[in-house]
Amino acid sequence: MVEKVKLIDVSKCTGCRGCQLACKQWNQQPARQTENYGTYQNPPDLQWNTWTLIRFQEVVEKDKLKWLFRKDGCMHCTDAACVKVCPSGALHYTDSGAVAINHGICIGCKECVSACPFNIPRYDRVTDKIYKCDLCLSRLEADLIPACAKACPTGAITFGDKDKMIKKAYARVKELGGDANVYGDKFVGGTHVIYVLQEKPKVYQDLPRNPSVPLTVTIWKDLLKPMSLLAAGGVIGGSFLHYILHGPKLPDEPGQEKGGE
Ligand code: SF4
Ligand code: SF4
Ligand code: SF4
């Protein structure tokens, strides 16, 4: 399969959250009762059962209030820190270039949670597994586009061959002018989710300006992992990795995840 990219043009997003709902529906992720946190952003953060989230942000420009909407979720890095660090091999690349997870072999070590430069994977203590977007692998295998792209009524999310989508992104930035820019094609080997941003990246909350694979992860992958005890099924390898990177493992605290469980 040719490498694919999901292009998110935030200038066309109306914040309707059709994509958020479509993601939940296709992936059969249960909704949770929620409450008013004083923002339309709901739930407040990504969760083990919310793999894509529209972030709402208010900015003041020339004394006028302006909404910024940004669809957040896995960026599907080419040089993915989560894949590098995963001791069991549960996180892996697919033919389209996306990063998917085999839950059957995830050991719940949460190393991918610490390593991801975009703060994406979320842990569920009930199943002792992590969860995140897999770019709708089951749909791609059936020649369908991701559910979020299919649902978007404004054309803010489009999906296609990598080269074509990157060209489209730069053409749109030219059309928009001002501070518009392409975000995603220049770091972590290029991501398979690319944004057209209206504002400079620093304006968007929760969006890293220069995301990179943490040095500890590179050291682990290139130097320590080959020497670790992965042959023992990943469990010992995972513990060894955690000890090397973070020290002794502490008990999981309830409510550690903002808005999660
Ligand atoms: S955004 Fe995070 S979870 Fe997604 S591929 Fe990159 S490192 Fe992995
Ligand atoms: S929790 Fe551990 S085993 Fe599971 S996907 Fe993340 S790094 Fe891999
Ligand atoms: S479906 Fe499209 S317009 Fe609606 S919130 Fe998602 S990206 Fe924005």
PDB file of C-alpha atoms and ligand atoms in Angstrom:
ATOM      1  CA  MET A   1       0.000   0.000   0.000  1.00  0.00           C
ATOM      2  CA  VAL A   2       1.211   3.531  -0.761  1.00  0.00           C
ATOM      3  CA  GLU A   3       1.928   5.668   2.319  1.00  0.00           C
ATOM      4  CA  LYS A   4      -1.178   7.584   3.346  1.00  0.00           C
ATOM      5  CA  VAL A   5      -1.691  10.894   5.134  1.00  0.00           C
ATOM      6  CA  LYS A   6      -4.684  12.384   6.908  1.00  0.00           C
ATOM      7  CA  LEU A   7      -4.700  16.116   6.321  1.00  0.00           C
ATOM      8  CA  ILE A   8      -6.459  18.291   8.897  1.00  0.00           C
ATOM      9  CA  ASP A   9      -7.135  21.826   7.689  1.00  0.00           C
ATOM     10  CA  VAL A  10      -8.086  23.654  10.885  1.00  0.00           C
ATOM     11  CA  SER A  11      -9.185  26.707   8.881  1.00  0.00           C
ATOM     12  CA  LYS A  12     -12.158  24.671   7.629  1.00  0.00           C
ATOM     13  CA  CYS A  13     -13.124  23.156  10.991  1.00  0.00           C
ATOM     14  CA  THR A  14     -16.348  24.421  12.574  1.00  0.00           C
ATOM     15  CA  GLY A  15     -15.929  22.451  15.802  1.00  0.00           C
ATOM     16  CA  CYS A  16     -19.021  20.328  15.123  1.00  0.00           C
ATOM     17  CA  ARG A  17     -17.316  17.210  16.592  1.00  0.00           C
ATOM     18  CA  GLY A  18     -18.795  14.909  13.955  1.00  0.00           C
ATOM     19  CA  CYS A  19     -15.314  13.356  13.653  1.00  0.00           C
ATOM     20  CA  GLN A  20     -15.121  12.729  17.400  1.00  0.00           C
ATOM     21  CA  LEU A  21     -18.460  10.947  17.359  1.00  0.00           C
ATOM     22  CA  ALA A  22     -17.689   8.959  14.193  1.00  0.00           C
ATOM     23  CA  CYS A  23     -14.437   7.729  15.780  1.00  0.00           C
ATOM     24  CA  LYS A  24     -16.300   6.497  18.859  1.00  0.00           C
ATOM     25  CA  GLN A  25     -18.989   4.866  16.781  1.00  0.00           C
ATOM     26  CA  TRP A  26     -16.691   3.015  14.368  1.00  0.00           C
ATOM     27  CA  ASN A  27     -14.372   1.824  17.123  1.00  0.00           C
ATOM     28  CA  GLN A  28     -17.279   0.957  19.436  1.00  0.00           C
ATOM     29  CA  GLN A  29     -15.898   3.047  22.268  1.00  0.00           C
ATOM     30  CA  PRO A  30     -18.448   3.737  25.011  1.00  0.00           C
ATOM     31  CA  ALA A  31     -19.403   7.308  25.870  1.00  0.00           C
ATOM     32  CA  ARG A  32     -19.120   8.449  29.475  1.00  0.00           C
ATOM     33  CA  GLN A  33     -21.434  10.693  31.402  1.00  0.00           C
ATOM     34  CA  THR A  34     -19.785  14.052  31.665  1.00  0.00           C
ATOM     35  CA  GLU A  35     -20.283  17.466  33.254  1.00  0.00           C
ATOM     36  CA  ASN A  36     -19.862  21.121  32.342  1.00  0.00           C
ATOM     37  CA  TYR A  37     -16.215  22.116  32.791  1.00  0.00           C
ATOM     38  CA  GLY A  38     -16.807  25.659  31.517  1.00  0.00           C
ATOM     39  CA  THR A  39     -15.735  24.809  27.977  1.00  0.00           C
ATOM     40  CA  TYR A  40     -17.219  23.223  24.887  1.00  0.00           C
ATOM     41  CA  GLN A  41     -14.197  20.907  24.838  1.00  0.00           C
ATOM     42  CA  ASN A  42     -15.648  17.693  26.066  1.00  0.00           C
ATOM     43  CA  PRO A  43     -14.319  15.395  27.403  1.00  0.00           C
ATOM     44  CA  PRO A  44     -11.529  17.640  28.694  1.00  0.00           C
ATOM     45  CA  ASP A  45      -8.757  15.423  27.330  1.00  0.00           C
ATOM     46  CA  LEU A  46      -8.074  12.314  25.262  1.00  0.00           C
ATOM     47  CA  GLN A  47      -9.079   9.164  27.142  1.00  0.00           C
ATOM     48  CA  TRP A  48      -8.568   5.433  26.690  1.00  0.00           C
ATOM     49  CA  ASN A  49     -11.994   5.423  25.015  1.00  0.00           C
ATOM     50  CA  THR A  50     -11.737   8.830  23.258  1.00  0.00           C
ATOM     51  CA  TRP A  51      -9.106   8.563  20.536  1.00  0.00           C
ATOM     52  CA  THR A  52      -9.816  11.864  18.857  1.00  0.00           C
ATOM     53  CA  LEU A  53     -10.829  15.115  20.510  1.00  0.00           C
ATOM     54  CA  ILE A  54     -11.696  18.560  19.200  1.00  0.00           C
ATOM     55  CA  ARG A  55      -9.741  21.049  21.285  1.00  0.00           C
ATOM     56  CA  PHE A  56     -11.509  24.386  21.727  1.00  0.00           C
ATOM     57  CA  GLN A  57      -9.459  27.484  22.394  1.00  0.00           C
ATOM     58  CA  GLU A  58     -10.364  31.149  22.691  1.00  0.00           C
ATOM     59  CA  VAL A  59      -7.849  33.767  21.536  1.00  0.00           C
ATOM     60  CA  VAL A  60      -8.167  37.544  21.417  1.00  0.00           C
ATOM     61  CA  GLU A  61      -7.081  39.168  18.156  1.00  0.00           C
ATOM     62  CA  LYS A  62      -7.338  42.909  17.605  1.00  0.00           C
ATOM     63  CA  ASP A  63      -9.741  43.148  20.578  1.00  0.00           C
ATOM     64  CA  LYS A  64     -11.942  40.484  19.046  1.00  0.00           C
ATOM     65  CA  LEU A  65     -12.565  37.020  20.442  1.00  0.00           C
ATOM     66  CA  LYS A  66     -11.751  34.186  18.071  1.00  0.00           C
ATOM     67  CA  TRP A  67     -12.278  30.419  18.354  1.00  0.00           C
ATOM     68  CA  LEU A  68      -9.548  27.989  17.369  1.00  0.00           C
ATOM     69  CA  PHE A  69     -10.516  24.366  16.851  1.00  0.00           C
ATOM     70  CA  ARG A  70      -7.989  21.558  16.524  1.00  0.00           C
ATOM     71  CA  LYS A  71      -8.664  17.874  16.115  1.00  0.00           C
ATOM     72  CA  ASP A  72      -6.198  16.091  18.394  1.00  0.00           C
ATOM     73  CA  GLY A  73      -5.154  12.438  18.170  1.00  0.00           C
ATOM     74  CA  CYS A  74      -2.260  10.184  17.177  1.00  0.00           C
ATOM     75  CA  MET A  75       0.083  11.763  14.614  1.00  0.00           C
ATOM     76  CA  HIS A  76       1.308   8.381  13.309  1.00  0.00           C
ATOM     77  CA  CYS A  77       5.003   9.287  13.335  1.00  0.00           C
ATOM     78  CA  THR A  78       7.380   7.713  10.824  1.00  0.00           C
ATOM     79  CA  ASP A  79      10.043   7.583  13.543  1.00  0.00           C
ATOM     80  CA  ALA A  80       7.602   6.713  16.337  1.00  0.00           C
ATOM     81  CA  ALA A  81       8.928   6.882  19.890  1.00  0.00           C
ATOM     82  CA  CYS A  82       6.112   4.568  21.029  1.00  0.00           C
ATOM     83  CA  VAL A  83       7.125   1.829  18.578  1.00  0.00           C
ATOM     84  CA  LYS A  84      10.787   2.247  19.521  1.00  0.00           C
ATOM     85  CA  VAL A  85      10.119   1.907  23.222  1.00  0.00           C
ATOM     86  CA  CYS A  86       7.435  -0.824  23.215  1.00  0.00           C
ATOM     87  CA  PRO A  87       9.077  -3.929  24.740  1.00  0.00           C
ATOM     88  CA  SER A  88       6.419  -6.419  23.621  1.00  0.00           C
ATOM     89  CA  GLY A  89       6.113  -5.393  19.967  1.00  0.00           C
ATOM     90  CA  ALA A  90       2.438  -4.509  20.481  1.00  0.00           C
ATOM     91  CA  LEU A  91       2.903  -1.135  18.778  1.00  0.00           C
ATOM     92  CA  HIS A  92       3.849  -1.571  15.139  1.00  0.00           C
ATOM     93  CA  TYR A  93       3.792   0.113  11.738  1.00  0.00           C
ATOM     94  CA  THR A  94       1.154  -0.781   9.178  1.00  0.00           C
ATOM     95  CA  ASP A  95       1.477  -0.744   5.376  1.00  0.00           C
ATOM     96  CA  SER A  96      -0.006   2.757   5.164  1.00  0.00           C
ATOM     97  CA  GLY A  97       2.684   4.097   7.540  1.00  0.00           C
ATOM     98  CA  ALA A  98       0.264   4.361  10.476  1.00  0.00           C
ATOM     99  CA  VAL A  99       1.050   3.051  13.958  1.00  0.00           C
ATOM    100  CA  ALA A 100      -1.347   0.375  15.235  1.00  0.00           C
ATOM    101  CA  ILE A 101      -1.507  -1.712  18.393  1.00  0.00           C
ATOM    102  CA  ASN A 102      -1.957  -5.429  18.960  1.00  0.00           C
ATOM    103  CA  HIS A 103      -3.811  -5.432  22.282  1.00  0.00           C
ATOM    104  CA  GLY A 104      -3.311  -9.184  22.652  1.00  0.00           C
ATOM    105  CA  ILE A 105       0.383  -8.681  23.455  1.00  0.00           C
ATOM    106  CA  CYS A 106       0.307  -5.273  25.210  1.00  0.00           C
ATOM    107  CA  ILE A 107       1.608  -5.782  28.755  1.00  0.00           C
ATOM    108  CA  GLY A 108       0.353  -2.440  30.098  1.00  0.00           C
ATOM    109  CA  CYS A 109       3.841  -1.154  30.970  1.00  0.00           C
ATOM    110  CA  LYS A 110       2.918   2.404  29.830  1.00  0.00           C
ATOM    111  CA  GLU A 111       6.367   3.096  28.370  1.00  0.00           C
ATOM    112  CA  CYS A 112       4.661   4.394  25.219  1.00  0.00           C
ATOM    113  CA  VAL A 113       2.690   6.864  27.360  1.00  0.00           C
ATOM    114  CA  SER A 114       5.913   8.378  28.709  1.00  0.00           C
ATOM    115  CA  ALA A 115       7.722   8.308  25.365  1.00  0.00           C
ATOM    116  CA  CYS A 116       5.171   9.863  22.991  1.00  0.00           C
ATOM    117  CA  PRO A 117       6.142  13.476  22.199  1.00  0.00           C
ATOM    118  CA  PHE A 118       2.481  14.287  21.495  1.00  0.00           C
ATOM    119  CA  ASN A 119       1.043  12.820  24.738  1.00  0.00           C
ATOM    120  CA  ILE A 120      -1.342  10.474  22.924  1.00  0.00           C
ATOM    121  CA  PRO A 121      -1.577   6.907  24.291  1.00  0.00           C
ATOM    122  CA  ARG A 122      -4.005   6.469  27.206  1.00  0.00           C
ATOM    123  CA  TYR A 123      -4.022   3.668  29.752  1.00  0.00           C
ATOM    124  CA  ASP A 124      -7.096   1.768  30.943  1.00  0.00           C
ATOM    125  CA  ARG A 125      -6.517   0.156  34.309  1.00  0.00           C
ATOM    126  CA  VAL A 126      -9.476  -2.239  33.894  1.00  0.00           C
ATOM    127  CA  THR A 127      -7.982  -4.012  30.878  1.00  0.00           C
ATOM    128  CA  ASP A 128      -4.369  -3.057  31.753  1.00  0.00           C
ATOM    129  CA  LYS A 129      -3.785  -1.945  28.136  1.00  0.00           C
ATOM    130  CA  ILE A 130      -3.167   1.297  26.310  1.00  0.00           C
ATOM    131  CA  TYR A 131      -5.389   2.671  23.575  1.00  0.00           C
ATOM    132  CA  LYS A 132      -5.070   5.194  20.750  1.00  0.00           C
ATOM    133  CA  CYS A 133      -6.130   5.869  17.165  1.00  0.00           C
ATOM    134  CA  ASP A 134      -4.896   3.308  14.594  1.00  0.00           C
ATOM    135  CA  LEU A 135      -5.931   5.443  11.597  1.00  0.00           C
ATOM    136  CA  CYS A 136      -8.973   3.156  11.191  1.00  0.00           C
ATOM    137  CA  LEU A 137      -6.875   0.182  10.124  1.00  0.00           C
ATOM    138  CA  SER A 138      -9.977  -2.011   9.737  1.00  0.00           C
ATOM    139  CA  ARG A 139     -11.475   0.539   7.319  1.00  0.00           C
ATOM    140  CA  LEU A 140      -8.263   0.976   5.308  1.00  0.00           C
ATOM    141  CA  GLU A 141      -8.048  -2.795   4.905  1.00  0.00           C
ATOM    142  CA  ALA A 142     -11.572  -2.659   3.429  1.00  0.00           C
ATOM    143  CA  ASP A 143     -10.598   0.216   1.090  1.00  0.00           C
ATOM    144  CA  LEU A 144     -12.538   2.773   3.109  1.00  0.00           C
ATOM    145  CA  ILE A 145     -11.206   6.102   4.356  1.00  0.00           C
ATOM    146  CA  PRO A 146     -10.978   6.752   8.144  1.00  0.00           C
ATOM    147  CA  ALA A 147     -14.341   7.314   9.837  1.00  0.00           C
ATOM    148  CA  CYS A 148     -13.442  10.872  10.928  1.00  0.00           C
ATOM    149  CA  ALA A 149     -12.596  11.909   7.360  1.00  0.00           C
ATOM    150  CA  LYS A 150     -15.790  10.316   6.064  1.00  0.00           C
ATOM    151  CA  ALA A 151     -17.897  12.144   8.671  1.00  0.00           C
ATOM    152  CA  CYS A 152     -16.418  15.645   8.365  1.00  0.00           C
ATOM    153  CA  PRO A 153     -19.052  17.842   6.680  1.00  0.00           C
ATOM    154  CA  THR A 154     -16.749  20.758   5.807  1.00  0.00           C
ATOM    155  CA  GLY A 155     -13.807  19.028   4.126  1.00  0.00           C
ATOM    156  CA  ALA A 156     -11.509  19.894   7.049  1.00  0.00           C
ATOM    157  CA  ILE A 157     -10.307  16.268   7.136  1.00  0.00           C
ATOM    158  CA  THR A 158      -9.130  14.662   3.903  1.00  0.00           C
ATOM    159  CA  PHE A 159      -7.208  11.447   3.356  1.00  0.00           C
ATOM    160  CA  GLY A 160      -5.020  10.214   0.543  1.00  0.00           C
ATOM    161  CA  ASP A 161      -1.572   9.400  -0.805  1.00  0.00           C
ATOM    162  CA  LYS A 162       1.187  11.086   1.146  1.00  0.00           C
ATOM    163  CA  ASP A 163       2.764  13.090  -1.703  1.00  0.00           C
ATOM    164  CA  LYS A 164      -0.584  14.342  -2.909  1.00  0.00           C
ATOM    165  CA  MET A 165      -1.710  15.399   0.567  1.00  0.00           C
ATOM    166  CA  ILE A 166       1.526  17.237   1.309  1.00  0.00           C
ATOM    167  CA  LYS A 167       1.227  19.161  -1.961  1.00  0.00           C
ATOM    168  CA  LYS A 168      -2.376  19.962  -1.097  1.00  0.00           C
ATOM    169  CA  ALA A 169      -1.337  21.212   2.347  1.00  0.00           C
ATOM    170  CA  TYR A 170       1.271  23.620   0.945  1.00  0.00           C
ATOM    171  CA  ALA A 171      -1.125  24.879  -1.730  1.00  0.00           C
ATOM    172  CA  ARG A 172      -3.718  25.635   0.963  1.00  0.00           C
ATOM    173  CA  VAL A 173      -1.162  27.466   3.111  1.00  0.00           C
ATOM    174  CA  LYS A 174      -0.279  29.637   0.119  1.00  0.00           C
ATOM    175  CA  GLU A 175      -3.944  30.368  -0.403  1.00  0.00           C
ATOM    176  CA  LEU A 176      -4.495  31.285   3.266  1.00  0.00           C
ATOM    177  CA  GLY A 177      -1.380  33.457   3.573  1.00  0.00           C
ATOM    178  CA  GLY A 178      -0.585  35.255   6.854  1.00  0.00           C
ATOM    179  CA  ASP A 179       0.758  32.936   9.552  1.00  0.00           C
ATOM    180  CA  ALA A 180      -0.680  29.787   7.955  1.00  0.00           C
ATOM    181  CA  ASN A 181       1.745  26.870   7.980  1.00  0.00           C
ATOM    182  CA  VAL A 182       2.081  23.137   7.442  1.00  0.00           C
ATOM    183  CA  TYR A 183       2.695  21.145  10.626  1.00  0.00           C
ATOM    184  CA  GLY A 184       3.888  17.543  10.689  1.00  0.00           C
ATOM    185  CA  ASP A 185       5.966  16.803   7.610  1.00  0.00           C
ATOM    186  CA  LYS A 186       9.289  18.007   9.040  1.00  0.00           C
ATOM    187  CA  PHE A 187       9.773  16.171  12.354  1.00  0.00           C
ATOM    188  CA  VAL A 188       9.884  12.599  13.761  1.00  0.00           C
ATOM    189  CA  GLY A 189      10.552  11.420  10.202  1.00  0.00           C
ATOM    190  CA  GLY A 190       7.343  13.075   9.012  1.00  0.00           C
ATOM    191  CA  THR A 191       3.951  12.252  10.485  1.00  0.00           C
ATOM    192  CA  HIS A 192       1.009  10.571   8.747  1.00  0.00           C
ATOM    193  CA  VAL A 193      -1.350  13.170  10.169  1.00  0.00           C
ATOM    194  CA  ILE A 194      -0.544  16.642   8.898  1.00  0.00           C
ATOM    195  CA  TYR A 195      -2.123  19.940   9.829  1.00  0.00           C
ATOM    196  CA  VAL A 196      -2.746  23.135   7.943  1.00  0.00           C
ATOM    197  CA  LEU A 197      -2.637  25.599  10.840  1.00  0.00           C
ATOM    198  CA  GLN A 198      -3.947  29.146  10.575  1.00  0.00           C
ATOM    199  CA  GLU A 199      -1.746  30.377  13.409  1.00  0.00           C
ATOM    200  CA  LYS A 200       1.858  29.651  14.375  1.00  0.00           C
ATOM    201  CA  PRO A 201       2.162  26.316  16.248  1.00  0.00           C
ATOM    202  CA  LYS A 202       2.990  28.113  19.512  1.00  0.00           C
ATOM    203  CA  VAL A 203      -0.530  29.608  19.560  1.00  0.00           C
ATOM    204  CA  TYR A 204      -2.155  26.172  19.901  1.00  0.00           C
ATOM    205  CA  GLN A 205      -2.260  24.769  23.415  1.00  0.00           C
ATOM    206  CA  ASP A 206      -1.043  21.180  23.783  1.00  0.00           C
ATOM    207  CA  LEU A 207       0.769  21.234  20.427  1.00  0.00           C
ATOM    208  CA  PRO A 208       4.550  20.751  20.741  1.00  0.00           C
ATOM    209  CA  ARG A 209       6.628  23.141  18.651  1.00  0.00           C
ATOM    210  CA  ASN A 210       9.566  20.803  17.999  1.00  0.00           C
ATOM    211  CA  PRO A 211       8.483  17.268  18.849  1.00  0.00           C
ATOM    212  CA  SER A 212      11.253  14.673  18.865  1.00  0.00           C
ATOM    213  CA  VAL A 213      11.991  11.157  20.030  1.00  0.00           C
ATOM    214  CA  PRO A 214      13.294  11.465  23.633  1.00  0.00           C
ATOM    215  CA  LEU A 215      17.019  10.713  23.928  1.00  0.00           C
ATOM    216  CA  THR A 216      16.362   8.046  26.559  1.00  0.00           C
ATOM    217  CA  VAL A 217      14.178   6.224  24.035  1.00  0.00           C
ATOM    218  CA  THR A 218      16.904   6.292  21.372  1.00  0.00           C
ATOM    219  CA  ILE A 219      19.442   4.998  23.888  1.00  0.00           C
ATOM    220  CA  TRP A 220      17.030   2.245  24.893  1.00  0.00           C
ATOM    221  CA  LYS A 221      16.253   1.170  21.334  1.00  0.00           C
ATOM    222  CA  ASP A 222      19.738   1.298  19.873  1.00  0.00           C
ATOM    223  CA  LEU A 223      21.869   0.263  22.824  1.00  0.00           C
ATOM    224  CA  LEU A 224      19.947  -1.334  25.654  1.00  0.00           C
ATOM    225  CA  LYS A 225      16.989  -3.095  24.061  1.00  0.00           C
ATOM    226  CA  PRO A 226      19.113  -5.615  22.138  1.00  0.00           C
ATOM    227  CA  MET A 227      20.707  -6.596  25.451  1.00  0.00           C
ATOM    228  CA  SER A 228      17.473  -6.800  27.424  1.00  0.00           C
ATOM    229  CA  LEU A 229      15.570  -9.926  28.329  1.00  0.00           C
ATOM    230  CA  LEU A 230      12.927  -9.648  25.616  1.00  0.00           C
ATOM    231  CA  ALA A 231      13.109 -13.355  25.005  1.00  0.00           C
ATOM    232  CA  ALA A 232      11.208 -13.716  28.285  1.00  0.00           C
ATOM    233  CA  GLY A 233       8.039 -12.414  26.618  1.00  0.00           C
ATOM    234  CA  GLY A 234       8.543  -8.689  27.008  1.00  0.00           C
ATOM    235  CA  VAL A 235       7.507  -8.581  30.671  1.00  0.00           C
ATOM    236  CA  ILE A 236      11.022  -8.627  32.032  1.00  0.00           C
ATOM    237  CA  GLY A 237      12.154  -6.386  29.163  1.00  0.00           C
ATOM    238  CA  GLY A 238       9.422  -3.876  30.068  1.00  0.00           C
ATOM    239  CA  SER A 239      10.396  -3.798  33.725  1.00  0.00           C
ATOM    240  CA  PHE A 240      14.065  -3.478  32.825  1.00  0.00           C
ATOM    241  CA  LEU A 241      13.252  -0.604  30.469  1.00  0.00           C
ATOM    242  CA  HIS A 242      11.168   1.178  33.074  1.00  0.00           C
ATOM    243  CA  TYR A 243      13.912   0.808  35.656  1.00  0.00           C
ATOM    244  CA  ILE A 244      16.554   2.168  33.256  1.00  0.00           C
ATOM    245  CA  LEU A 245      14.444   5.151  32.131  1.00  0.00           C
ATOM    246  CA  HIS A 246      12.467   6.073  35.235  1.00  0.00           C
ATOM    247  CA  GLY A 247      13.726   4.117  38.258  1.00  0.00           C
ATOM    248  CA  PRO A 248      11.537   1.784  40.333  1.00  0.00           C
ATOM    249  CA  LYS A 249       7.884   1.451  39.255  1.00  0.00           C
ATOM    250  CA  LEU A 250       5.389   3.067  41.649  1.00  0.00           C
ATOM    251  CA  PRO A 251       1.761   1.976  42.113  1.00  0.00           C
ATOM    252  CA  ASP A 252      -0.745   3.440  39.648  1.00  0.00           C
ATOM    253  CA  GLU A 253      -2.635   6.324  41.296  1.00  0.00           C
ATOM    254  CA  PRO A 254      -6.400   6.541  40.667  1.00  0.00           C
ATOM    255  CA  GLY A 255      -7.428   9.738  38.831  1.00  0.00           C
ATOM    256  CA  GLN A 256      -3.914  10.310  37.464  1.00  0.00           C
ATOM    257  CA  GLU A 257      -5.280  10.930  34.006  1.00  0.00           C
ATOM    258  CA  LYS A 258      -7.014  14.248  33.469  1.00  0.00           C
ATOM    259  CA  GLY A 259     -10.582  13.459  32.531  1.00  0.00           C
ATOM    260  CA  GLY A 260      -9.858   9.766  32.298  1.00  0.00           C
ATOM    261  CA  GLU A 261     -10.379   6.863  34.627  1.00  0.00           C
TER     262      GLU A 261
HETATM  263  S1  SF4 B   1       1.957  10.386  18.095  1.00  0.00           S
HETATM  264 FE1  SF4 B   1       2.705   9.204  19.862  1.00  0.00          FE
HETATM  265  S2  SF4 B   1       1.441   7.362  19.846  1.00  0.00           S
HETATM  266 FE2  SF4 B   1       1.243   8.282  17.808  1.00  0.00          FE
HETATM  267  S3  SF4 B   1       2.856   7.295  16.549  1.00  0.00           S
HETATM  268 FE3  SF4 B   1       3.758   9.184  17.408  1.00  0.00          FE
HETATM  269  S4  SF4 B   1       4.785   8.486  19.281  1.00  0.00           S
HETATM  270 FE4  SF4 B   1       3.331   6.876  18.704  1.00  0.00          FE
HETATM  271  S1  SF4 B   2       1.780  -0.285  27.331  1.00  0.00           S
HETATM  272 FE1  SF4 B   2       3.851  -1.160  26.998  1.00  0.00          FE
HETATM  273  S2  SF4 B   2       3.465  -3.084  25.881  1.00  0.00           S
HETATM  274 FE2  SF4 B   2       1.567  -1.870  25.748  1.00  0.00          FE
HETATM  275  S3  SF4 B   2       1.765  -0.775  23.807  1.00  0.00           S
HETATM  276 FE3  SF4 B   2       2.563   0.612  25.417  1.00  0.00          FE
HETATM  277  S4  SF4 B   2       4.800   0.207  25.460  1.00  0.00           S
HETATM  278 FE4  SF4 B   2       3.831  -1.503  24.339  1.00  0.00          FE
HETATM  279  S1  SF4 B   3     -16.035  16.793  11.697  1.00  0.00           S
HETATM  280 FE1  SF4 B   3     -14.719  18.270  10.564  1.00  0.00          FE
HETATM  281  S2  SF4 B   3     -15.662  20.292  10.936  1.00  0.00           S
HETATM  282 FE2  SF4 B   3     -16.523  18.864  12.461  1.00  0.00          FE
HETATM  283  S3  SF4 B   3     -15.155  19.075  14.257  1.00  0.00           S
HETATM  284 FE3  SF4 B   3     -14.338  17.377  13.066  1.00  0.00          FE
HETATM  285  S4  SF4 B   3     -12.775  18.322  11.734  1.00  0.00           S
HETATM  286 FE4  SF4 B   3     -14.080  19.985  12.520  1.00  0.00          FE
END
